Amino acid sequence: MKEKIKVLLIDDHALFRKGVRQIISIDPHFEIVGEAASGQEGLDLAQKLLPDMVLVDLNMKGMNGLETLRRFKATTLNARYIVLTVSDAEDDLLEALRAGADGYLLKDMEPEDLCANLLKASTGVTVLQDSLTEVLKNALLEPVSKKITSDAALTEREHEILECLANGMNNKTIGRYLGISDMTVKVHIKNLLRKLNLTSRLEAAVWKYQNKPKKVSES
């Protein structure tokens, strides 16, 4: 009999991990070799267990799923990486694919569909939840001209935070520098990304470098 596909689960909800383990363990094609409650724990476990497939949640405490994916892709592990999440947002889907995901599935899918998609992914096919194919299609059809090339809509505070992002500062450091809370920093970042039509703080930093700030004349 062909060797089973070794699967590593990374999700910070123990109850969900237990459910996925039970579902996948029923299928004779798979073997759950390990579970991790965080991205870093998953990275450490993978070095020892050498899984063929890694299932990772997007929204986890500490290192999120996207950063976990990027770090996995920087290793020499030869595995398939499948995002298993509750988010059907276009931005999350696109960011996951950019980060190197080999599949994007939703947690509310039918158990038999989960195993079928994972089996398909193991053959080298990129798998997407059926409901997300239209989301991806629309995203790809959006004209490039939709991107805003001006920061004129940003408030003074958002300009300050954009500058901080370009300097590689994290939320805590930005908060201390500007004398505001981490939560306020997050809100400002979310707003400036929306206004600039960008999807991540990294894109914002790159955008800032590529677009010279407007000179403000002193009165």
PDB file of C-alpha atoms in Angstrom:
ATOM      1  CA  MET A   1       0.000   0.000   0.000  1.00  0.00           C
ATOM      2  CA  LYS A   2       1.192   3.488  -0.824  1.00  0.00           C
ATOM      3  CA  GLU A   3       2.585   5.505   2.098  1.00  0.00           C
ATOM      4  CA  LYS A   4       0.083   7.761   3.808  1.00  0.00           C
ATOM      5  CA  ILE A   5       0.249  11.529   3.365  1.00  0.00           C
ATOM      6  CA  LYS A   6       1.673  12.983   6.575  1.00  0.00           C
ATOM      7  CA  VAL A   7      -0.304  16.010   7.753  1.00  0.00           C
ATOM      8  CA  LEU A   8       0.592  18.698  10.315  1.00  0.00           C
ATOM      9  CA  LEU A   9      -2.234  20.841  11.771  1.00  0.00           C
ATOM     10  CA  ILE A  10      -1.537  24.426  12.893  1.00  0.00           C
ATOM     11  CA  ASP A  11      -4.459  26.168  14.604  1.00  0.00           C
ATOM     12  CA  ASP A  12      -4.752  27.890  17.964  1.00  0.00           C
ATOM     13  CA  HIS A  13      -8.161  26.340  18.708  1.00  0.00           C
ATOM     14  CA  ALA A  14      -7.742  22.895  20.284  1.00  0.00           C
ATOM     15  CA  LEU A  15     -11.364  21.901  19.691  1.00  0.00           C
ATOM     16  CA  PHE A  16     -11.105  22.660  15.979  1.00  0.00           C
ATOM     17  CA  ARG A  17      -7.827  20.732  15.700  1.00  0.00           C
ATOM     18  CA  LYS A  18      -9.503  17.740  17.342  1.00  0.00           C
ATOM     19  CA  GLY A  19     -12.375  17.870  14.861  1.00  0.00           C
ATOM     20  CA  VAL A  20     -10.093  18.096  11.831  1.00  0.00           C
ATOM     21  CA  ARG A  21      -7.944  15.263  13.185  1.00  0.00           C
ATOM     22  CA  GLN A  22     -11.009  13.023  13.486  1.00  0.00           C
ATOM     23  CA  ILE A  23     -12.195  13.863   9.977  1.00  0.00           C
ATOM     24  CA  ILE A  24      -8.838  13.328   8.291  1.00  0.00           C
ATOM     25  CA  SER A  25      -7.917  10.240  10.304  1.00  0.00           C
ATOM     26  CA  ILE A  26     -10.926   8.398   8.880  1.00  0.00           C
ATOM     27  CA  ASP A  27      -9.503   8.734   5.377  1.00  0.00           C
ATOM     28  CA  PRO A  28      -6.943   5.965   4.690  1.00  0.00           C
ATOM     29  CA  HIS A  29      -4.845   8.302   2.519  1.00  0.00           C
ATOM     30  CA  PHE A  30      -3.809  10.512   5.441  1.00  0.00           C
ATOM     31  CA  GLU A  31      -1.962  10.335   8.731  1.00  0.00           C
ATOM     32  CA  ILE A  32      -1.944  13.202  11.248  1.00  0.00           C
ATOM     33  CA  VAL A  33       1.639  13.347  12.472  1.00  0.00           C
ATOM     34  CA  GLY A  34       1.378  16.427  14.670  1.00  0.00           C
ATOM     35  CA  GLU A  35      -0.575  19.419  15.948  1.00  0.00           C
ATOM     36  CA  ALA A  36       0.596  22.927  16.814  1.00  0.00           C
ATOM     37  CA  ALA A  37      -1.203  25.780  18.552  1.00  0.00           C
ATOM     38  CA  SER A  38       0.972  28.513  17.013  1.00  0.00           C
ATOM     39  CA  GLY A  39       2.955  29.289  13.890  1.00  0.00           C
ATOM     40  CA  GLN A  40       6.321  29.037  15.631  1.00  0.00           C
ATOM     41  CA  GLU A  41       5.414  25.721  17.239  1.00  0.00           C
ATOM     42  CA  GLY A  42       4.375  24.464  13.823  1.00  0.00           C
ATOM     43  CA  LEU A  43       7.669  25.521  12.256  1.00  0.00           C
ATOM     44  CA  ASP A  44       9.610  23.779  15.013  1.00  0.00           C
ATOM     45  CA  LEU A  45       7.526  20.592  14.779  1.00  0.00           C
ATOM     46  CA  ALA A  46       7.819  20.447  11.001  1.00  0.00           C
ATOM     47  CA  GLN A  47      11.611  20.227  11.221  1.00  0.00           C
ATOM     48  CA  LYS A  48      11.255  17.018  13.239  1.00  0.00           C
ATOM     49  CA  LEU A  49       8.167  15.480  11.634  1.00  0.00           C
ATOM     50  CA  LEU A  50       8.799  16.414   7.972  1.00  0.00           C
ATOM     51  CA  PRO A  51       5.112  16.467   6.978  1.00  0.00           C
ATOM     52  CA  ASP A  52       3.943  16.187   3.367  1.00  0.00           C
ATOM     53  CA  MET A  53       1.152  18.665   3.991  1.00  0.00           C
ATOM     54  CA  VAL A  54       0.625  21.553   6.429  1.00  0.00           C
ATOM     55  CA  LEU A  55      -2.833  22.904   7.276  1.00  0.00           C
ATOM     56  CA  VAL A  56      -2.628  26.399   8.751  1.00  0.00           C
ATOM     57  CA  ASP A  57      -5.201  28.864  10.072  1.00  0.00           C
ATOM     58  CA  LEU A  58      -4.914  32.542   9.139  1.00  0.00           C
ATOM     59  CA  ASN A  59      -5.980  34.239  12.351  1.00  0.00           C
ATOM     60  CA  MET A  60      -3.787  33.032  15.186  1.00  0.00           C
ATOM     61  CA  LYS A  61      -2.376  34.766  18.230  1.00  0.00           C
ATOM     62  CA  GLY A  62       1.233  35.828  17.855  1.00  0.00           C
ATOM     63  CA  MET A  63       2.521  34.882  14.416  1.00  0.00           C
ATOM     64  CA  ASN A  64      -0.439  34.845  12.018  1.00  0.00           C
ATOM     65  CA  GLY A  65      -1.001  32.351   9.242  1.00  0.00           C
ATOM     66  CA  LEU A  66       0.434  34.537   6.486  1.00  0.00           C
ATOM     67  CA  GLU A  67       3.730  35.074   8.292  1.00  0.00           C
ATOM     68  CA  THR A  68       3.813  31.368   9.167  1.00  0.00           C
ATOM     69  CA  LEU A  69       3.374  30.540   5.474  1.00  0.00           C
ATOM     70  CA  ARG A  70       6.161  32.906   4.440  1.00  0.00           C
ATOM     71  CA  ARG A  71       8.534  31.358   6.955  1.00  0.00           C
ATOM     72  CA  PHE A  72       7.656  27.845   5.838  1.00  0.00           C
ATOM     73  CA  LYS A  73       8.316  28.793   2.222  1.00  0.00           C
ATOM     74  CA  ALA A  74      11.762  30.044   3.252  1.00  0.00           C
ATOM     75  CA  THR A  75      12.654  26.584   4.602  1.00  0.00           C
ATOM     76  CA  THR A  76      13.732  23.516   2.633  1.00  0.00           C
ATOM     77  CA  LEU A  77      10.660  21.516   3.659  1.00  0.00           C
ATOM     78  CA  ASN A  78       9.042  19.919   0.622  1.00  0.00           C
ATOM     79  CA  ALA A  79       5.379  20.147   1.605  1.00  0.00           C
ATOM     80  CA  ARG A  80       2.018  21.396   0.394  1.00  0.00           C
ATOM     81  CA  TYR A  81       0.584  24.327   2.374  1.00  0.00           C
ATOM     82  CA  ILE A  82      -3.179  24.634   2.721  1.00  0.00           C
ATOM     83  CA  VAL A  83      -4.912  27.543   4.453  1.00  0.00           C
ATOM     84  CA  LEU A  84      -7.964  26.402   6.430  1.00  0.00           C
ATOM     85  CA  THR A  85      -9.807  29.453   7.696  1.00  0.00           C
ATOM     86  CA  VAL A  86     -13.176  31.127   8.325  1.00  0.00           C
ATOM     87  CA  SER A  87     -12.290  34.144   6.179  1.00  0.00           C
ATOM     88  CA  ASP A  88     -13.724  34.374   2.676  1.00  0.00           C
ATOM     89  CA  ALA A  89     -12.368  37.918   2.215  1.00  0.00           C
ATOM     90  CA  GLU A  90     -10.722  38.678  -1.118  1.00  0.00           C
ATOM     91  CA  ASP A  91      -7.711  40.329   0.539  1.00  0.00           C
ATOM     92  CA  ASP A  92      -7.012  37.291   2.724  1.00  0.00           C
ATOM     93  CA  LEU A  93      -7.312  34.931  -0.236  1.00  0.00           C
ATOM     94  CA  LEU A  94      -4.941  36.948  -2.411  1.00  0.00           C
ATOM     95  CA  GLU A  95      -2.418  37.481   0.392  1.00  0.00           C
ATOM     96  CA  ALA A  96      -2.397  33.758   1.182  1.00  0.00           C
ATOM     97  CA  LEU A  97      -1.743  32.847  -2.445  1.00  0.00           C
ATOM     98  CA  ARG A  98       1.010  35.469  -2.649  1.00  0.00           C
ATOM     99  CA  ALA A  99       2.542  34.027   0.516  1.00  0.00           C
ATOM    100  CA  GLY A 100       2.788  30.618  -1.152  1.00  0.00           C
ATOM    101  CA  ALA A 101      -0.393  28.759  -0.190  1.00  0.00           C
ATOM    102  CA  ASP A 102      -1.177  25.702  -2.330  1.00  0.00           C
ATOM    103  CA  GLY A 103      -4.824  25.857  -1.354  1.00  0.00           C
ATOM    104  CA  TYR A 104      -7.415  28.000   0.427  1.00  0.00           C
ATOM    105  CA  LEU A 105     -10.343  26.232   2.094  1.00  0.00           C
ATOM    106  CA  LEU A 106     -13.041  27.375   4.505  1.00  0.00           C
ATOM    107  CA  LYS A 107     -13.702  25.763   7.855  1.00  0.00           C
ATOM    108  CA  ASP A 108     -17.426  25.383   7.178  1.00  0.00           C
ATOM    109  CA  MET A 109     -16.940  22.996   4.254  1.00  0.00           C
ATOM    110  CA  GLU A 110     -18.313  19.458   4.314  1.00  0.00           C
ATOM    111  CA  PRO A 111     -15.963  16.861   5.887  1.00  0.00           C
ATOM    112  CA  GLU A 112     -15.873  14.680   2.769  1.00  0.00           C
ATOM    113  CA  ASP A 113     -15.059  17.735   0.636  1.00  0.00           C
ATOM    114  CA  LEU A 114     -12.133  18.573   2.916  1.00  0.00           C
ATOM    115  CA  CYS A 115     -10.494  15.198   2.397  1.00  0.00           C
ATOM    116  CA  ALA A 116     -11.198  15.263  -1.345  1.00  0.00           C
ATOM    117  CA  ASN A 117      -9.565  18.675  -1.697  1.00  0.00           C
ATOM    118  CA  LEU A 118      -6.553  17.703   0.397  1.00  0.00           C
ATOM    119  CA  LEU A 119      -6.060  14.581  -1.712  1.00  0.00           C
ATOM    120  CA  LYS A 120      -6.215  16.724  -4.857  1.00  0.00           C
ATOM    121  CA  ALA A 121      -3.731  19.189  -3.342  1.00  0.00           C
ATOM    122  CA  SER A 122      -1.303  16.353  -2.632  1.00  0.00           C
ATOM    123  CA  THR A 123      -1.027  15.744  -6.394  1.00  0.00           C
ATOM    124  CA  GLY A 124       0.232  19.281  -7.011  1.00  0.00           C
ATOM    125  CA  VAL A 125      -3.081  20.972  -7.826  1.00  0.00           C
ATOM    126  CA  THR A 126      -3.911  24.308  -6.184  1.00  0.00           C
ATOM    127  CA  VAL A 127      -7.262  23.875  -4.467  1.00  0.00           C
ATOM    128  CA  LEU A 128      -9.818  26.589  -3.716  1.00  0.00           C
ATOM    129  CA  GLN A 129     -13.187  26.467  -2.014  1.00  0.00           C
ATOM    130  CA  ASP A 130     -15.799  26.500  -4.798  1.00  0.00           C
ATOM    131  CA  SER A 131     -17.381  29.670  -3.421  1.00  0.00           C
ATOM    132  CA  LEU A 132     -14.048  31.499  -3.704  1.00  0.00           C
ATOM    133  CA  THR A 133     -13.405  30.948  -7.406  1.00  0.00           C
ATOM    134  CA  GLU A 134     -15.692  33.865  -8.292  1.00  0.00           C
ATOM    135  CA  VAL A 135     -13.919  36.045  -5.708  1.00  0.00           C
ATOM    136  CA  LEU A 136     -10.556  35.233  -7.286  1.00  0.00           C
ATOM    137  CA  LYS A 137     -11.909  35.795 -10.801  1.00  0.00           C
ATOM    138  CA  ASN A 138     -13.220  39.252  -9.884  1.00  0.00           C
ATOM    139  CA  ALA A 139      -9.938  40.161  -8.213  1.00  0.00           C
ATOM    140  CA  LEU A 140      -7.958  39.181 -11.313  1.00  0.00           C
ATOM    141  CA  LEU A 141     -10.301  41.113 -13.611  1.00  0.00           C
ATOM    142  CA  GLU A 142      -9.989  44.340 -11.624  1.00  0.00           C
ATOM    143  CA  PRO A 143      -8.122  46.932 -13.712  1.00  0.00           C
ATOM    144  CA  VAL A 144      -4.700  47.944 -12.489  1.00  0.00           C
ATOM    145  CA  SER A 145      -5.830  51.559 -12.824  1.00  0.00           C
ATOM    146  CA  LYS A 146      -7.971  50.998  -9.728  1.00  0.00           C
ATOM    147  CA  LYS A 147      -4.832  51.498  -7.661  1.00  0.00           C
ATOM    148  CA  ILE A 148      -4.713  54.973  -6.196  1.00  0.00           C
ATOM    149  CA  THR A 149      -1.457  56.810  -6.891  1.00  0.00           C
ATOM    150  CA  SER A 150      -2.017  59.735  -4.554  1.00  0.00           C
ATOM    151  CA  ASP A 151      -1.919  59.994  -0.783  1.00  0.00           C
ATOM    152  CA  ALA A 152      -3.948  63.213  -0.809  1.00  0.00           C
ATOM    153  CA  ALA A 153      -6.872  61.519   0.935  1.00  0.00           C
ATOM    154  CA  LEU A 154      -4.750  60.597   3.969  1.00  0.00           C
ATOM    155  CA  THR A 155      -5.050  62.556   7.208  1.00  0.00           C
ATOM    156  CA  GLU A 156      -1.981  64.079   8.839  1.00  0.00           C
ATOM    157  CA  ARG A 157      -1.866  61.229  11.349  1.00  0.00           C
ATOM    158  CA  GLU A 158      -2.117  58.616   8.569  1.00  0.00           C
ATOM    159  CA  HIS A 159       0.777  60.318   6.767  1.00  0.00           C
ATOM    160  CA  GLU A 160       2.833  60.016   9.954  1.00  0.00           C
ATOM    161  CA  ILE A 161       1.996  56.337  10.333  1.00  0.00           C
ATOM    162  CA  LEU A 162       2.744  55.655   6.657  1.00  0.00           C
ATOM    163  CA  GLU A 163       6.182  57.179   7.201  1.00  0.00           C
ATOM    164  CA  CYS A 164       6.670  54.915  10.223  1.00  0.00           C
ATOM    165  CA  LEU A 165       5.698  51.844   8.190  1.00  0.00           C
ATOM    166  CA  ALA A 166       8.226  52.816   5.533  1.00  0.00           C
ATOM    167  CA  ASN A 167      10.852  52.916   8.283  1.00  0.00           C
ATOM    168  CA  GLY A 168      10.018  49.348   9.289  1.00  0.00           C
ATOM    169  CA  MET A 169       8.423  50.183  12.641  1.00  0.00           C
ATOM    170  CA  ASN A 170       5.961  47.777  14.264  1.00  0.00           C
ATOM    171  CA  ASN A 171       2.654  48.845  15.845  1.00  0.00           C
ATOM    172  CA  LYS A 172       4.029  49.044  19.379  1.00  0.00           C
ATOM    173  CA  THR A 173       6.962  51.197  18.311  1.00  0.00           C
ATOM    174  CA  ILE A 174       4.699  53.451  16.241  1.00  0.00           C
ATOM    175  CA  GLY A 175       2.375  53.843  19.223  1.00  0.00           C
ATOM    176  CA  ARG A 176       5.220  54.873  21.512  1.00  0.00           C
ATOM    177  CA  TYR A 177       6.659  57.230  18.895  1.00  0.00           C
ATOM    178  CA  LEU A 178       3.354  59.007  18.282  1.00  0.00           C
ATOM    179  CA  GLY A 179       1.977  58.740  21.803  1.00  0.00           C
ATOM    180  CA  ILE A 180      -1.080  56.660  20.853  1.00  0.00           C
ATOM    181  CA  SER A 181      -2.291  53.141  21.674  1.00  0.00           C
ATOM    182  CA  ASP A 182      -1.527  50.018  19.627  1.00  0.00           C
ATOM    183  CA  MET A 183      -5.237  49.683  18.834  1.00  0.00           C
ATOM    184  CA  THR A 184      -5.372  53.239  17.499  1.00  0.00           C
ATOM    185  CA  VAL A 185      -2.353  52.483  15.317  1.00  0.00           C
ATOM    186  CA  LYS A 186      -4.153  49.422  13.899  1.00  0.00           C
ATOM    187  CA  VAL A 187      -7.224  51.493  13.065  1.00  0.00           C
ATOM    188  CA  HIS A 188      -5.140  54.147  11.283  1.00  0.00           C
ATOM    189  CA  ILE A 189      -3.246  51.481   9.311  1.00  0.00           C
ATOM    190  CA  LYS A 190      -6.510  49.830   8.259  1.00  0.00           C
ATOM    191  CA  ASN A 191      -7.861  53.202   7.092  1.00  0.00           C
ATOM    192  CA  LEU A 192      -4.762  54.238   5.159  1.00  0.00           C
ATOM    193  CA  LEU A 193      -4.556  50.829   3.435  1.00  0.00           C
ATOM    194  CA  ARG A 194      -8.188  51.227   2.361  1.00  0.00           C
ATOM    195  CA  LYS A 195      -7.595  54.761   1.060  1.00  0.00           C
ATOM    196  CA  LEU A 196      -4.488  53.725  -0.880  1.00  0.00           C
ATOM    197  CA  ASN A 197      -6.188  50.523  -2.082  1.00  0.00           C
ATOM    198  CA  LEU A 198      -3.381  48.373  -0.693  1.00  0.00           C
ATOM    199  CA  THR A 199      -3.644  45.037   1.103  1.00  0.00           C
ATOM    200  CA  SER A 200      -0.752  44.940   3.558  1.00  0.00           C
ATOM    201  CA  ARG A 201       1.614  47.118   5.577  1.00  0.00           C
ATOM    202  CA  LEU A 202       4.474  45.801   3.428  1.00  0.00           C
ATOM    203  CA  GLU A 203       2.750  47.093   0.301  1.00  0.00           C
ATOM    204  CA  ALA A 204       2.244  50.420   2.078  1.00  0.00           C
ATOM    205  CA  ALA A 205       5.955  50.651   2.901  1.00  0.00           C
ATOM    206  CA  VAL A 206       6.899  49.866  -0.707  1.00  0.00           C
ATOM    207  CA  TRP A 207       4.324  52.365  -1.973  1.00  0.00           C
ATOM    208  CA  LYS A 208       5.816  55.053   0.274  1.00  0.00           C
ATOM    209  CA  TYR A 209       9.291  54.424  -1.119  1.00  0.00           C
ATOM    210  CA  GLN A 210       8.035  54.486  -4.700  1.00  0.00           C
ATOM    211  CA  ASN A 211       6.013  57.681  -4.304  1.00  0.00           C
ATOM    212  CA  LYS A 212       7.784  60.798  -3.177  1.00  0.00           C
ATOM    213  CA  PRO A 213       5.837  62.593  -0.418  1.00  0.00           C
ATOM    214  CA  LYS A 214       4.254  65.849  -1.380  1.00  0.00           C
ATOM    215  CA  LYS A 215       6.022  68.934  -0.144  1.00  0.00           C
ATOM    216  CA  VAL A 216       3.950  70.917   2.285  1.00  0.00           C
ATOM    217  CA  SER A 217       4.606  74.624   2.182  1.00  0.00           C
ATOM    218  CA  GLU A 218       4.987  76.258   5.586  1.00  0.00           C
ATOM    219  CA  SER A 219       2.710  79.172   6.269  1.00  0.00           C
TER     220      SER A 219
END
